[in-house]
PDB file of C-alpha atoms in Angstrom:
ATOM      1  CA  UNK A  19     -22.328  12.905   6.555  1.00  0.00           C
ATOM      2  CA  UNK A  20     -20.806  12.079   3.115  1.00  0.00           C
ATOM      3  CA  UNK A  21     -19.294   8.598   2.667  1.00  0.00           C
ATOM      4  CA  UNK A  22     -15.681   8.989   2.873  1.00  0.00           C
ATOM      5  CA  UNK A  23     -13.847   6.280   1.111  1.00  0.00           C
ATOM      6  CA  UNK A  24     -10.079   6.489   0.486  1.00  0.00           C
ATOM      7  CA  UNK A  25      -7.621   4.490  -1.491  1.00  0.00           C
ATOM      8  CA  UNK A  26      -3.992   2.929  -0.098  1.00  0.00           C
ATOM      9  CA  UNK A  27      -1.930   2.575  -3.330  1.00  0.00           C
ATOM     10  CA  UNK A  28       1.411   0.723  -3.965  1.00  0.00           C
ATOM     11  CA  UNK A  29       2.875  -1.668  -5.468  1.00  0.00           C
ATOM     12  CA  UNK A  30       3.000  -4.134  -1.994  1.00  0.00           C
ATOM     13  CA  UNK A  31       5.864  -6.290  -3.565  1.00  0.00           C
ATOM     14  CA  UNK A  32       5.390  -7.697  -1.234  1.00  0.00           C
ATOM     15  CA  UNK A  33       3.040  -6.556   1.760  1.00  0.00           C
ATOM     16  CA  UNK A  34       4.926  -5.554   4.848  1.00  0.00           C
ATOM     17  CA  UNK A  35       4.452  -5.214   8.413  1.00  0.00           C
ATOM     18  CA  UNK A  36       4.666  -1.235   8.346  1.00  0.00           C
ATOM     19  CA  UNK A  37       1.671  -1.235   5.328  1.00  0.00           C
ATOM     20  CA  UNK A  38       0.000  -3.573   7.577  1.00  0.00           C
ATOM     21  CA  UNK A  39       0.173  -0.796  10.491  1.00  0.00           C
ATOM     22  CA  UNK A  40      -0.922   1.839   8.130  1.00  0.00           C
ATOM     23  CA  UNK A  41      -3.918  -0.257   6.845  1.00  0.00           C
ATOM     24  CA  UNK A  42      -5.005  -1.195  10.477  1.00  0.00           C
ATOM     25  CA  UNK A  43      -5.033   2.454  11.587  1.00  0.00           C
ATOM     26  CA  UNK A  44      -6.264   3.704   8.336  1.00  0.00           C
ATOM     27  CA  UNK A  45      -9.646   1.778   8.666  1.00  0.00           C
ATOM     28  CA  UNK A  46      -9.991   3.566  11.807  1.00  0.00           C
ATOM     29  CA  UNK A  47     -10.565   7.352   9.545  1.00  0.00           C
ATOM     30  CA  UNK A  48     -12.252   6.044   6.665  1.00  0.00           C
ATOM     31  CA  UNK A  49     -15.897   4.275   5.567  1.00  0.00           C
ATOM     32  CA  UNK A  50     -13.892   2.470   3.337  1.00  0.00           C
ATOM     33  CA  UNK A  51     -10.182   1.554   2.755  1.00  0.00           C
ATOM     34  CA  UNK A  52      -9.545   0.261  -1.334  1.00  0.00           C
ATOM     35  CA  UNK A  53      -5.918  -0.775  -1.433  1.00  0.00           C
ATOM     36  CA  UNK A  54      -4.948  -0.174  -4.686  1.00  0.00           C
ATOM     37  CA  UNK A  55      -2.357  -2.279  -6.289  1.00  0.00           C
ATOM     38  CA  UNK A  56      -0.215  -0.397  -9.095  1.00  0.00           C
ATOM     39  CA  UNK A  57       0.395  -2.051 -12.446  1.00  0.00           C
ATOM     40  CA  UNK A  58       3.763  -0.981 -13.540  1.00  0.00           C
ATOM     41  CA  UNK A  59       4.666  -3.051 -17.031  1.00  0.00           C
ATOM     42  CA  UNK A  60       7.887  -1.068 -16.558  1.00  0.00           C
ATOM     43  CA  UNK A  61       8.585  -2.822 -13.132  1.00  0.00           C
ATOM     44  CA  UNK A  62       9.961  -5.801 -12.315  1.00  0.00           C
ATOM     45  CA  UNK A  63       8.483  -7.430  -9.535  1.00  0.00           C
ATOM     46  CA  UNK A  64       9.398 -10.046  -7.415  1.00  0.00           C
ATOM     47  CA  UNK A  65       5.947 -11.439  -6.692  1.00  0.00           C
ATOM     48  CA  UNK A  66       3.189 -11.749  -9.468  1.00  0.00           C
ATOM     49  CA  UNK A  67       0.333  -9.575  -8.944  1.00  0.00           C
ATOM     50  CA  UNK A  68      -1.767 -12.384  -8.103  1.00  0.00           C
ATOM     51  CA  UNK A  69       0.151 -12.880  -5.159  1.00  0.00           C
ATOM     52  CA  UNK A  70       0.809  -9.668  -4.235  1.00  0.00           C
ATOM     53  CA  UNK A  71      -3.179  -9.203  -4.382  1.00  0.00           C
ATOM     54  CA  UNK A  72      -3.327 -12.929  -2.573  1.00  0.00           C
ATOM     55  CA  UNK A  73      -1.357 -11.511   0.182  1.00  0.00           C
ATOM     56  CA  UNK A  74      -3.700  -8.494   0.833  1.00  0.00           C
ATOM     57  CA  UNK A  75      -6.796 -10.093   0.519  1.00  0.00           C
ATOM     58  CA  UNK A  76      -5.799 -12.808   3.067  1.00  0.00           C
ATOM     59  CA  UNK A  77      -4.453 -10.277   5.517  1.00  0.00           C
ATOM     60  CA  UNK A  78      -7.670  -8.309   5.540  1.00  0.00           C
ATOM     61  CA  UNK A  79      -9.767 -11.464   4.759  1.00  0.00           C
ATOM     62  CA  UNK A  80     -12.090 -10.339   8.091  1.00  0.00           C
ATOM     63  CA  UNK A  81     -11.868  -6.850   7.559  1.00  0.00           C
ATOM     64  CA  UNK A  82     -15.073  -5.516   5.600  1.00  0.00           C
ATOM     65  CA  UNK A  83     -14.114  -2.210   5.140  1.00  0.00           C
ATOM     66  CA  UNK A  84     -11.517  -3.391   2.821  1.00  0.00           C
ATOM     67  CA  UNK A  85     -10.945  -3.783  -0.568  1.00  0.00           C
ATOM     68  CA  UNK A  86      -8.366  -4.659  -2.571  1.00  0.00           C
ATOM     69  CA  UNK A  87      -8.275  -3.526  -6.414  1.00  0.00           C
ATOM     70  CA  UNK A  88      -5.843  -3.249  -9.408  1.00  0.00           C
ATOM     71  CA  UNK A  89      -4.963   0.232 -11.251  1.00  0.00           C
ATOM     72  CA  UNK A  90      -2.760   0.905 -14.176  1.00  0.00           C
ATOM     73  CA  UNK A  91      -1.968   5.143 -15.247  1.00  0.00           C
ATOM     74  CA  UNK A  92      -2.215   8.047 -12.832  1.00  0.00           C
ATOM     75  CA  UNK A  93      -3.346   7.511  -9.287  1.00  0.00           C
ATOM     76  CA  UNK A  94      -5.602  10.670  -9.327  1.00  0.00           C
ATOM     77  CA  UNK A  95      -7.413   8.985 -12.187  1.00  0.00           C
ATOM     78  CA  UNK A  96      -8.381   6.004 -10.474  1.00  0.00           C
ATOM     79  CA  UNK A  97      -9.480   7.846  -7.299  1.00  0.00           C
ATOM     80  CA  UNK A  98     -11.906   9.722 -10.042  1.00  0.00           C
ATOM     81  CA  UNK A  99     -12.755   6.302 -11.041  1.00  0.00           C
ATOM     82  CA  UNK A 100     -13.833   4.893  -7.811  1.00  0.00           C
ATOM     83  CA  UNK A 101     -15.162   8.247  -6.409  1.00  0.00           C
ATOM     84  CA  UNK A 102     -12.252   8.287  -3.896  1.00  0.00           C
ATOM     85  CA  UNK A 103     -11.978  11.340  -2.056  1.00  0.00           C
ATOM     86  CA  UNK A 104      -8.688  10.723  -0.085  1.00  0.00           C
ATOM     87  CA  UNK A 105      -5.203   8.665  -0.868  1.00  0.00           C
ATOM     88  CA  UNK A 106      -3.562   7.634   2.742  1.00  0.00           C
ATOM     89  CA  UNK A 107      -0.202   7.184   2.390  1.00  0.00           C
ATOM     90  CA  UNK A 108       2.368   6.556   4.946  1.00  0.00           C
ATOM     91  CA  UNK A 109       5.292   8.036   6.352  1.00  0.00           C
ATOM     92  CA  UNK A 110       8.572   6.528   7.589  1.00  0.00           C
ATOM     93  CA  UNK A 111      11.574   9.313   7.787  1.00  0.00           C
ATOM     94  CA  UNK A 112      12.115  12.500   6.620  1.00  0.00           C
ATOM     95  CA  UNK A 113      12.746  11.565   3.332  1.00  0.00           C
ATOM     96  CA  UNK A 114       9.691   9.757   2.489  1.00  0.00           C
ATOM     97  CA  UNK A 115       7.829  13.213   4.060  1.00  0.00           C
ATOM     98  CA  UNK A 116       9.440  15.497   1.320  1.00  0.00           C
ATOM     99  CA  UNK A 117       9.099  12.751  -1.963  1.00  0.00           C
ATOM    100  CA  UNK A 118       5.159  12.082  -0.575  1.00  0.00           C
ATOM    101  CA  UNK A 119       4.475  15.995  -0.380  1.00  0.00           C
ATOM    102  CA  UNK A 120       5.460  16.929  -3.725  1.00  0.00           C
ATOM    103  CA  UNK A 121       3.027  13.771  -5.073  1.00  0.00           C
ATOM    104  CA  UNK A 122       0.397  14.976  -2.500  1.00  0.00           C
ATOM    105  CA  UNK A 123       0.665  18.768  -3.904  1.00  0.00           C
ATOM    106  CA  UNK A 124       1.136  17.587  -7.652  1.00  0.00           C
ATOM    107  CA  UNK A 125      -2.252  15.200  -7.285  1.00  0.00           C
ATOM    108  CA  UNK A 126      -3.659  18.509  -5.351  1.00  0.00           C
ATOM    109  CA  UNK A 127      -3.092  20.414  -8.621  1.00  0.00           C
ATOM    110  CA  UNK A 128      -4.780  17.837 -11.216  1.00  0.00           C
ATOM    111  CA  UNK A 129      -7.698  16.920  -8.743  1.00  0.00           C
ATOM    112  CA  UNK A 130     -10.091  17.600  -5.265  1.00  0.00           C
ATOM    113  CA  UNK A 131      -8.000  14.469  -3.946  1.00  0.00           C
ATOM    114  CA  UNK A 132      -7.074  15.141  -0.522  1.00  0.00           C
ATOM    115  CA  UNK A 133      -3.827  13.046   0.826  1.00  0.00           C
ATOM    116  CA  UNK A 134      -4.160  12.159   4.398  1.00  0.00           C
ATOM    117  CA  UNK A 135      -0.464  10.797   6.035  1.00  0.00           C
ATOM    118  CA  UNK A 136       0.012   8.828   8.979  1.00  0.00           C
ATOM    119  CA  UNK A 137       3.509   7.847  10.136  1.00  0.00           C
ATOM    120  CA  UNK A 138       4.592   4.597  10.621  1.00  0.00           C
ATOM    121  CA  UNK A 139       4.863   2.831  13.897  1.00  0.00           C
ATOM    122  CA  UNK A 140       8.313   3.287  15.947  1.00  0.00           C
ATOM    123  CA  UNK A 141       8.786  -0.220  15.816  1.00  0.00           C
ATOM    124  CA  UNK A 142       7.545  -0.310  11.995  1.00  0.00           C
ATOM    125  CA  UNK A 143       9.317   2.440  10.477  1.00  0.00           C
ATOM    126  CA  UNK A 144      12.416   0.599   9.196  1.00  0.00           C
ATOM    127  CA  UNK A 145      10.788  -1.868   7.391  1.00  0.00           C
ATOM    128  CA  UNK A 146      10.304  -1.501   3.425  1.00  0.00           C
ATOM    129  CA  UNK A 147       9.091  -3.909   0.680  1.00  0.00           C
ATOM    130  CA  UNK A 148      12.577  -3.269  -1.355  1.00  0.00           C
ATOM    131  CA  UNK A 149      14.462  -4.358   2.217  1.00  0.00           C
ATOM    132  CA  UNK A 150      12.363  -7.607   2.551  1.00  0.00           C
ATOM    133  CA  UNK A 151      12.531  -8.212  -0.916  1.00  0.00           C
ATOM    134  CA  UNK A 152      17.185  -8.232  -0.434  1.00  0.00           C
ATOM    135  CA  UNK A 153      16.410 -10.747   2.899  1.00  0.00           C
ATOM    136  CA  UNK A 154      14.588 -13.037   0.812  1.00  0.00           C
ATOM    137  CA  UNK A 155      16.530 -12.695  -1.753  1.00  0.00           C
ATOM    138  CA  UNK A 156      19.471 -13.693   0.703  1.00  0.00           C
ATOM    139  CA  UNK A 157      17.622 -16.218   2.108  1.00  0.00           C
ATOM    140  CA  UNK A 158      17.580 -14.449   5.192  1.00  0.00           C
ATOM    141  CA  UNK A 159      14.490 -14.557   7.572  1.00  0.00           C
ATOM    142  CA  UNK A 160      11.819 -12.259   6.376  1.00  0.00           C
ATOM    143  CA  UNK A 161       8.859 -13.454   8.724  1.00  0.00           C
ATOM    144  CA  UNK A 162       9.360 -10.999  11.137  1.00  0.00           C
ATOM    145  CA  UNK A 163       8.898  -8.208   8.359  1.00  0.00           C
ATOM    146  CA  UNK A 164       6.102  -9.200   6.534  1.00  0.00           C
ATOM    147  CA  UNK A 165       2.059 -10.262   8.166  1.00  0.00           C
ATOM    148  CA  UNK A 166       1.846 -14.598   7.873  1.00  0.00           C
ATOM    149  CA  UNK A 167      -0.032 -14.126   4.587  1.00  0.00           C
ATOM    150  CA  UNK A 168       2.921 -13.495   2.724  1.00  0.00           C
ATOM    151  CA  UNK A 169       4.531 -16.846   1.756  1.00  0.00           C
ATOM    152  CA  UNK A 170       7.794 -17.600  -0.439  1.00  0.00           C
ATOM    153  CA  UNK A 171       7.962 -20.081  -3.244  1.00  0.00           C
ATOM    154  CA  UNK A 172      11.417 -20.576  -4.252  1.00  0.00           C
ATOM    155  CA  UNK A 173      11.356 -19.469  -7.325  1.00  0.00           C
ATOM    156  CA  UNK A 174      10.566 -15.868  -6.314  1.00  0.00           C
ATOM    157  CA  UNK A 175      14.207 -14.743  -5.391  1.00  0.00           C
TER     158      UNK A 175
END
């Protein structure tokens, strides 16, 4: 049996509850789980990426199969890179299926990659990084949103 490791990219700005659900569940299919944090320069982020990468590692901290890693260009590239034969992403709603499946079939077309989707939890599937990132920037209670790794200094929002 071949070694099957597969990569979890995003930007986690910051980590949520519903990536934390996909993670969990995605260590179940896979040898090995890389969750690969995108370097955008063109983004602006609300946490640096040492955080962001804080936040993972902490989360995961007694979780072997995990690893967290850094990537800047095409997705497909880095997979190639790390001889990753899968990307897990996950799915919320409807419209996250259709944007995911033309990435999936576009990365299908430049490599072997494989996408494997799992949807998100019921009680998960509202929650995104760009809706914890307007409660904190509210000052609004994100703790119920995020795992207890994921701390706010002040001078993030």
């Amino acid at each position: 049996m071949t070694f099957r490791r597969a990569i979890f990219p995003g930007s986690f700005d910051p980590l949520t509850l519903g990536h934390h659900d996909i993670i969990l569940r995605g260590i179940t299919l896979f040898d090995e789980l890389v969750i690969a944090i995108g370097i955008n320069a063109d983004k602006k982020y609300m946490f640096s990426l040492e955080e962001r990468t804080s936040f993972i590692k902490d989360a995961f901290k007694n979780e072997p199969k995990i690893k967290v890693m850094t990537y800047e260009g095409l997705t497909v590239d880095f997979c190639k890179k790390i001889d990753a034969n899968f990307i897990l992403r996950g799915l919320r709603n409807p419209g996250d299926f259709e944007f995911e499946k033309a990435i999936a079939h576009t990365n299908r077309q430049l490599s072997e990659i494989e996408t494997v989707f799992l949807l998100t939890s019921s009680g998960k599937s509202y929650i995104s990084s760009s809706i914890v990132r307007d409660v904190i920037r509210n000052n609004g209670d994100y703790t119920g949103l995020v795992p207890n790794t994921v701390r706010v200094n002040k001078q993030n929002n």
